[in-house]
Amino acid sequence: MNATRVTFHARSVVLDHPEGFCYLLGFADDPENPERYLVLQRDFEALEAVEEAPGYYLEWCDPEHGGWGGVDTVTQTADAVTLTFEAAVGEMLGLRCLTITFDAGGVDDATLSARLERMFRDCGVRLSLL
């Protein structure tokens, strides 16, 4: 298992899908031309995980590094979110732990907590939120 830990600073944090198609959380190093980004999506109807496709989809920097489920833990602080991945997804992504920093005050803690809870609800992800 690749034990790589990656940290990047998100200059763009999106807490809702701009067209309202699904639940969405997005973090990108550049809002116009991102090199590093994480996107999490969940259908409005998929409020329960199913064995074949856990309720959320994640994509790391490229559609080829995307898939259903695979997050083990999520930890939120005032200026960061850290995700630890399950072994198989970590192998696919080439990392085990991803920390995304952002400017404290630029993202409402309560709103981000609510979005993270909704994204991972009933999916077996261990959450430590503000």
XYZ file of C-alpha atoms in Angstrom:
130
model
C 0.000 0.000 0.000
C 1.302 3.415 -0.921
C 1.610 5.413 2.308
C 1.778 8.811 0.641
C 0.331 11.797 2.449
C -0.604 14.770 0.275
C -1.524 18.287 1.352
C -2.729 21.086 -0.873
C -4.264 24.513 -0.342
C -7.700 25.005 -1.881
C -8.208 28.490 -3.249
C -11.684 27.378 -4.313
C -14.169 25.536 -2.099
C -17.600 24.679 -3.544
C -20.280 23.474 -1.140
C -23.203 23.012 -3.549
C -23.640 21.950 -7.168
C -23.999 25.187 -9.187
C -26.978 23.757 -11.092
C -28.451 21.752 -8.215
C -28.071 18.300 -9.832
C -26.640 16.554 -6.772
C -24.913 17.068 -3.460
C -21.410 18.273 -4.270
C -18.268 19.277 -2.414
C -15.300 20.508 -4.399
C -11.833 21.685 -3.425
C -9.376 23.035 -6.004
C -5.971 24.673 -5.880
C -7.016 27.103 -8.633
C -10.623 28.053 -9.422
C -9.932 28.575 -13.146
C -7.293 25.976 -14.035
C -6.920 23.422 -11.233
C -3.984 21.054 -11.118
C -5.041 19.495 -7.815
C -8.659 18.996 -6.910
C -11.010 16.710 -5.043
C -14.670 16.395 -5.997
C -17.224 14.495 -3.933
C -20.726 13.878 -5.313
C -23.849 12.161 -4.037
C -27.225 11.808 -5.717
C -30.144 13.405 -3.902
C -31.926 10.043 -3.902
C -28.890 8.000 -2.754
C -29.276 8.647 0.933
C -28.369 5.063 1.774
C -25.229 3.237 0.711
C -25.646 0.071 -1.275
C -23.095 -2.707 -1.446
C -22.402 -2.320 -5.179
C -22.029 1.469 -5.120
C -21.579 3.304 -1.824
C -23.613 6.491 -1.768
C -20.848 8.898 -2.824
C -18.464 9.303 -5.734
C -14.993 10.846 -5.418
C -12.552 12.120 -8.006
C -8.936 13.143 -7.358
C -7.329 15.377 -10.026
C -8.491 13.297 -13.011
C -11.573 11.267 -13.978
C -9.272 8.224 -14.178
C -8.760 8.625 -10.421
C -12.440 8.455 -9.610
C -14.766 5.884 -8.171
C -17.469 5.012 -5.677
C -16.689 5.013 -1.969
C -13.324 4.344 -0.396
C -13.063 7.009 2.304
C -12.266 5.590 5.739
C -12.162 8.736 7.902
C -12.823 12.460 7.557
C -11.500 15.013 10.047
C -12.472 18.682 9.903
C -10.620 21.554 11.579
C -11.172 25.295 11.233
C -8.831 25.496 8.241
C -8.571 21.957 6.824
C -10.287 18.700 5.937
C -8.317 15.454 6.081
C -9.500 12.287 4.365
C -7.934 8.882 4.947
C -8.656 6.318 2.256
C -9.284 2.595 2.392
C -6.370 0.523 1.064
C -7.765 -0.291 -2.413
C -8.808 3.282 -3.133
C -5.523 4.572 -1.732
C -3.698 2.356 -4.220
C -5.812 3.679 -7.098
C -5.310 7.294 -6.041
C -1.637 6.864 -5.188
C -2.115 8.231 -1.670
C -3.375 7.142 1.706
C -4.144 10.485 3.321
C -5.214 13.797 1.774
C -5.270 17.064 3.711
C -6.920 20.041 2.066
C -6.227 23.379 3.696
C -8.206 26.545 3.064
C -8.383 30.039 4.500
C -10.081 29.984 7.893
C -13.064 32.296 7.702
C -13.430 31.712 3.966
C -15.600 28.652 4.618
C -18.362 28.538 7.214
C -17.510 25.712 9.646
C -21.123 24.753 10.332
C -22.037 24.658 6.644
C -18.991 22.552 5.755
C -19.739 20.181 8.671
C -23.326 19.762 7.489
C -22.212 19.100 3.896
C -19.627 16.523 4.995
C -22.140 14.767 7.238
C -24.700 14.641 4.424
C -22.122 13.413 1.886
C -20.994 10.480 4.024
C -24.227 9.667 5.890
C -24.845 5.909 6.242
C -21.683 5.051 4.304
C -19.529 3.735 7.155
C -17.145 6.714 7.087
C -15.855 7.769 10.496
C -16.394 11.514 10.901
C -14.768 14.006 13.253
C -16.456 17.314 12.444
C -16.674 20.739 14.048
